[in-house]
């Protein structure tokens, strides 16, 4: 019996020495020390032996088991360290290599690019950027902007009303009032944002974007408006641009104008120009001098029309982008077809 134990111990020791991986070593452990292995079985059946043999056999078998467990433990530690080293070398990543395949980084939406370009121009001219609510009261959207009670834009065929009688703002102009309530003159601000109208065709979408501008100071004139928008037009459409003012009407400006920029597409190829339809001018925005009736709504905030004047303007970002990039149908800006969007910027 003792001979058999020693034979098993020798076999197991040799197997432990030969194992080169932790997996192989675990197999050796199961083979010699597992539930069904001979040595543990032998230990369990020591009580079946004649009493005079039990002591010696039990002692020897126990020693063998402990020695083998210790040998396996030691060898496991060594193998684990070796395997970890090997894995670290095999898994090493060279972070300086290019991605495989290199991923395209995408780009900003053309409307975001255009909004940022517009903001940059006016920031450069000393304007600040404000934002305002898209759900607006009738007071700010119409009343305080001098709209007559019967003005057609108030109708439900033109404007989205909420259940509470508020509106989805139809323009960014209500922010003229909110800005003047909040900040005393002199005031130079632009307000980009979403606006909503019941309108839908190739050049109108029910939701679109505007940038409002408001400058209030002493001695502001229509010439300041023209000079500011000439600078703007040249920054966006090219240094050769001219602007012209055409008379128009808005309830909250007097006088009111529409601003045209000279066509940047004409004479490119000698054929009749598709963009300006041969007129040489492109309408880009509405503007005017702030109506004294509007200042009356904010008189208590330091806006006395006897003391200060102002100009205001409002432009559609979609329209600016469509003109600049020649986009025939602005609805394509909202359908997320990357074949369209990839073409800009
Ligand atoms: N709010 C006007 C519009 O949406 C544009 C505008 C703004 C006109 C400021 C004059 C002054 O059509």
XYZ file of C-alpha atoms and ligand atoms in Angstrom:
357
model
C 0.000 0.000 0.000
C 2.749 2.438 0.945
C 4.572 1.513 -2.261
C 1.510 2.383 -4.284
C 1.229 5.770 -2.557
C 4.843 6.546 -3.310
C 4.410 5.447 -6.897
C 1.420 7.831 -7.278
C 3.389 10.652 -5.707
C 6.247 10.145 -8.148
C 3.902 10.046 -11.134
C 2.087 13.182 -9.978
C 5.300 15.080 -9.279
C 6.571 14.270 -12.762
C 3.282 15.375 -14.312
C 3.390 18.659 -12.369
C 6.891 19.340 -13.619
C 5.843 18.642 -17.184
C 2.741 20.876 -17.207
C 3.522 24.078 -19.128
C 0.154 25.846 -18.808
C -2.264 26.524 -15.962
C -4.894 24.532 -17.888
C -2.639 21.480 -18.122
C -1.803 21.828 -14.443
C -5.477 21.840 -13.503
C -5.877 18.562 -15.431
C -3.026 17.068 -13.401
C -4.709 18.201 -10.187
C -8.006 16.553 -11.177
C -6.214 13.395 -12.254
C -4.310 12.886 -9.009
C -6.255 14.794 -6.343
C -9.798 15.073 -7.787
C -12.893 13.396 -6.330
C -12.440 10.202 -8.319
C -8.626 10.015 -8.122
C -6.875 7.071 -6.535
C -5.015 8.842 -3.736
C -8.030 10.619 -2.175
C -9.995 7.363 -2.524
C -7.266 5.542 -0.709
C -7.367 8.111 2.086
C -11.127 7.736 2.432
C -10.869 3.952 2.750
C -8.079 3.886 5.371
C -10.680 2.875 7.983
C -11.304 -0.392 6.041
C -7.688 -1.491 6.599
C -6.570 -3.796 9.387
C -5.998 -1.601 12.481
C -2.208 -2.111 12.547
C -1.800 -0.692 9.003
C -4.131 2.281 9.338
C -1.683 4.657 11.070
C 1.247 4.282 8.690
C -0.812 4.258 5.488
C -2.986 7.202 6.561
C 0.053 9.252 7.546
C 1.918 8.556 4.296
C -1.103 9.200 2.077
C -1.773 12.492 3.858
C 1.836 13.593 3.468
C 1.716 12.750 -0.242
C -1.506 14.710 -0.713
C -0.167 17.779 1.093
C 3.128 17.668 -0.781
C 1.341 17.450 -4.134
C -1.043 20.322 -3.264
C 1.904 22.492 -2.267
C 3.800 21.620 -5.462
C 0.766 22.447 -7.612
C 0.204 25.766 -5.794
C 3.777 26.804 -6.364
C 3.761 25.811 -10.000
C 0.439 27.622 -10.631
C 1.882 30.890 -9.344
C 4.875 30.573 -11.657
C 2.807 29.676 -14.708
C 0.303 32.483 -14.105
C 3.083 35.051 -14.042
C 4.554 33.674 -17.284
C 1.174 33.613 -19.021
C 0.391 37.176 -17.957
C 3.705 38.367 -19.371
C 2.986 36.585 -22.642
C -0.518 38.087 -22.876
C 0.747 41.583 -22.208
C 3.244 41.270 -25.028
C 0.748 39.689 -27.455
C -2.018 42.241 -26.698
C 0.163 45.289 -26.921
C -1.557 48.079 -28.944
C 0.376 50.711 -30.830
C -1.821 53.744 -30.180
C 0.165 55.756 -32.725
C -1.141 53.634 -35.633
C -3.998 55.116 -37.718
C -7.506 53.692 -37.158
C -8.321 50.707 -39.310
C -10.202 51.650 -41.411
C -9.955 55.390 -40.686
C -13.429 56.576 -39.612
C -14.933 59.651 -41.300
C -15.510 62.315 -38.641
C -18.729 63.749 -40.138
C -19.530 67.443 -40.172
C -21.879 70.037 -38.752
C -25.282 70.383 -40.397
C -25.270 73.144 -43.008
C -27.816 75.128 -40.953
C -25.603 74.929 -37.873
C -22.602 76.028 -39.928
C -24.568 78.924 -41.401
C -25.914 80.017 -37.998
C -22.400 80.000 -36.551
C -21.054 81.965 -39.520
C -23.767 84.597 -39.068
C -23.095 84.754 -35.315
C -19.375 85.170 -35.931
C -19.951 88.128 -38.251
C -22.105 89.978 -35.706
C -19.889 89.067 -32.760
C -17.114 90.710 -34.750
C -19.264 93.854 -35.086
C -19.773 94.038 -31.311
C -23.164 92.332 -31.001
C -23.976 89.790 -28.254
C -25.960 86.579 -28.786
C -29.204 85.972 -26.856
C -31.781 83.178 -26.964
C -35.477 83.138 -26.122
C -38.543 80.912 -25.686
C -40.151 79.141 -28.649
C -43.565 79.063 -26.956
C -44.393 82.739 -26.711
C -47.265 84.864 -25.436
C -49.456 86.819 -27.832
C -48.251 89.924 -25.995
C -44.610 89.436 -27.014
C -45.219 87.849 -30.413
C -47.819 90.395 -31.665
C -49.173 93.054 -29.252
C -45.923 94.631 -28.087
C -44.688 94.490 -31.697
C -47.456 96.861 -32.688
C -49.604 94.368 -34.625
C -53.162 95.646 -35.102
C -55.836 93.437 -33.480
C -56.930 92.397 -36.967
C -53.458 91.671 -38.360
C -53.722 88.523 -40.528
C -50.610 86.888 -39.021
C -52.621 86.458 -35.787
C -54.998 84.069 -37.559
C -55.044 80.348 -36.877
C -54.445 79.711 -40.574
C -51.017 81.355 -40.275
C -49.958 80.666 -36.695
C -49.828 77.641 -34.358
C -51.640 78.284 -31.065
C -51.224 76.180 -27.922
C -54.268 75.101 -25.907
C -53.530 77.921 -23.435
C -53.736 80.668 -26.053
C -49.979 81.071 -26.387
C -48.300 80.728 -29.777
C -45.298 78.966 -31.229
C -43.378 82.130 -32.026
C -43.786 83.101 -35.665
C -40.553 85.107 -35.686
C -37.659 85.922 -33.367
C -38.827 89.555 -33.069
C -40.533 89.039 -29.646
C -36.982 88.838 -28.321
C -36.577 92.528 -29.226
C -39.039 93.309 -26.418
C -37.632 90.750 -23.969
C -34.075 91.967 -24.568
C -35.024 95.614 -23.972
C -36.926 94.660 -20.799
C -33.824 92.943 -19.519
C -30.974 95.237 -20.633
C -30.850 99.051 -20.716
C -29.558 100.876 -23.828
C -27.147 100.925 -25.577
C -28.065 97.469 -26.836
C -26.502 95.455 -29.667
C -27.862 91.900 -29.810
C -28.663 89.106 -32.229
C -31.060 86.276 -31.414
C -30.885 83.027 -33.414
C -33.651 80.479 -32.927
C -36.450 78.279 -34.195
C -39.708 79.798 -35.415
C -42.984 78.275 -36.621
C -45.524 79.080 -39.316
C -48.318 77.235 -41.083
C -46.506 77.118 -44.365
C -45.032 74.274 -46.386
C -43.472 74.166 -49.841
C -40.007 74.031 -51.445
C -38.976 77.346 -49.875
C -41.028 77.206 -46.620
C -41.137 74.642 -43.821
C -43.489 74.815 -40.797
C -40.469 75.079 -38.548
C -37.463 77.094 -39.620
C -34.733 79.300 -38.202
C -34.241 83.035 -37.983
C -31.624 85.390 -36.678
C -33.013 88.599 -35.211
C -30.851 91.687 -34.867
C -31.444 94.748 -32.710
C -29.242 97.804 -32.227
C -30.415 100.633 -29.965
C -28.268 103.635 -29.153
C -28.166 107.404 -29.450
C -28.145 108.671 -33.051
C -28.726 105.373 -34.820
C -29.900 105.898 -38.395
C -30.916 103.903 -41.433
C -27.357 104.408 -42.699
C -26.092 102.343 -39.736
C -28.523 99.599 -40.685
C -27.327 99.646 -44.284
C -23.644 99.675 -43.351
C -24.074 96.837 -40.884
C -25.924 94.650 -43.371
C -23.461 95.500 -46.152
C -20.665 94.236 -43.926
C -22.691 91.153 -43.121
C -23.491 90.482 -46.809
C -19.865 90.765 -47.841
C -18.739 88.427 -45.065
C -21.285 85.778 -46.041
C -21.632 86.169 -49.818
C -18.306 87.657 -50.914
C -16.341 90.899 -50.796
C -17.751 92.192 -54.086
C -21.360 92.355 -52.835
C -23.536 95.469 -52.756
C -26.835 95.862 -50.916
C -29.957 97.850 -51.729
C -32.942 98.812 -49.605
C -36.489 98.479 -50.935
C -39.465 100.029 -49.111
C -41.605 97.487 -47.293
C -43.945 97.226 -44.311
C -43.596 95.627 -40.889
C -45.837 96.648 -37.968
C -42.876 97.130 -35.602
C -40.467 99.121 -37.797
C -40.893 102.521 -39.434
C -39.650 102.943 -42.023
C -39.442 99.289 -43.021
C -37.277 97.861 -45.769
C -36.366 94.659 -47.470
C -32.685 94.195 -48.107
C -31.382 92.735 -51.344
C -27.829 91.617 -51.957
C -26.295 91.789 -55.427
C -26.345 88.390 -57.092
C -23.132 86.413 -56.714
C -24.068 83.917 -59.388
C -24.580 86.214 -62.395
C -21.869 86.348 -65.054
C -20.418 83.099 -63.838
C -21.094 81.466 -67.178
C -22.627 84.154 -69.370
C -26.048 82.453 -69.423
C -29.173 84.037 -67.885
C -28.833 83.649 -64.111
C -31.079 80.998 -62.507
C -30.511 82.291 -58.971
C -31.697 85.924 -59.332
C -33.873 85.276 -62.395
C -31.917 87.938 -64.260
C -32.725 90.785 -61.826
C -29.205 90.962 -60.402
C -30.566 91.113 -56.814
C -31.469 88.563 -54.147
C -33.811 89.327 -51.250
C -32.140 88.295 -48.018
C -34.054 89.823 -45.101
C -36.533 92.269 -43.622
C -35.486 95.247 -41.512
C -36.257 98.778 -40.432
C -35.994 101.451 -37.764
C -37.637 100.446 -34.486
C -41.130 101.979 -34.370
C -41.618 104.465 -31.472
C -44.797 102.512 -30.580
C -42.553 99.535 -29.799
C -40.307 101.637 -27.546
C -43.482 102.729 -25.720
C -43.867 99.143 -24.448
C -40.400 99.281 -22.835
C -40.258 102.990 -21.929
C -40.041 102.181 -18.203
C -36.819 100.212 -18.900
C -34.979 103.295 -20.158
C -36.094 103.310 -23.783
C -37.334 106.863 -24.445
C -37.873 107.368 -28.210
C -36.987 111.038 -27.760
C -33.538 109.980 -26.579
C -32.636 106.822 -28.516
C -33.216 105.194 -31.875
C -32.730 101.683 -33.111
C -32.679 99.428 -36.104
C -33.846 95.825 -36.295
C -33.602 93.077 -38.851
C -34.654 89.465 -39.197
C -33.321 86.857 -41.587
C -34.135 83.211 -42.315
C -31.122 80.949 -41.865
C -32.540 78.445 -44.379
C -32.856 81.233 -46.941
C -29.265 82.426 -46.406
C -27.977 78.841 -46.707
C -30.164 78.105 -49.754
C -28.859 81.219 -51.540
C -25.262 80.667 -50.556
C -25.137 76.984 -51.511
C -27.802 76.940 -54.249
C -30.177 74.572 -52.435
C -33.342 74.364 -54.571
C -35.618 72.701 -51.959
C -34.997 73.499 -48.284
C -37.069 70.477 -47.208
C -34.034 68.360 -48.093
C -32.258 69.988 -45.127
C -34.582 68.082 -42.770
C -34.728 64.596 -44.260
C -31.277 63.544 -43.026
C -30.100 62.146 -46.364
C -26.329 62.226 -45.936
C -25.851 62.342 -49.699
C -27.356 65.829 -49.510
C -25.829 66.935 -46.225
C -22.303 65.782 -47.160
C -22.166 68.344 -49.926
C -21.875 71.340 -47.610
C -18.906 72.595 -45.642
N -39.905 89.484 -38.042
C -39.908 89.780 -39.444
C -40.306 88.509 -40.204
O -40.277 87.458 -39.661
C -38.548 90.233 -39.928
C -38.120 91.541 -39.338
C -37.369 91.582 -38.186
C -38.467 92.736 -39.959
C -36.964 92.790 -37.646
C -38.079 93.938 -39.442
C -37.321 93.958 -38.296
O -40.683 88.572 -41.353
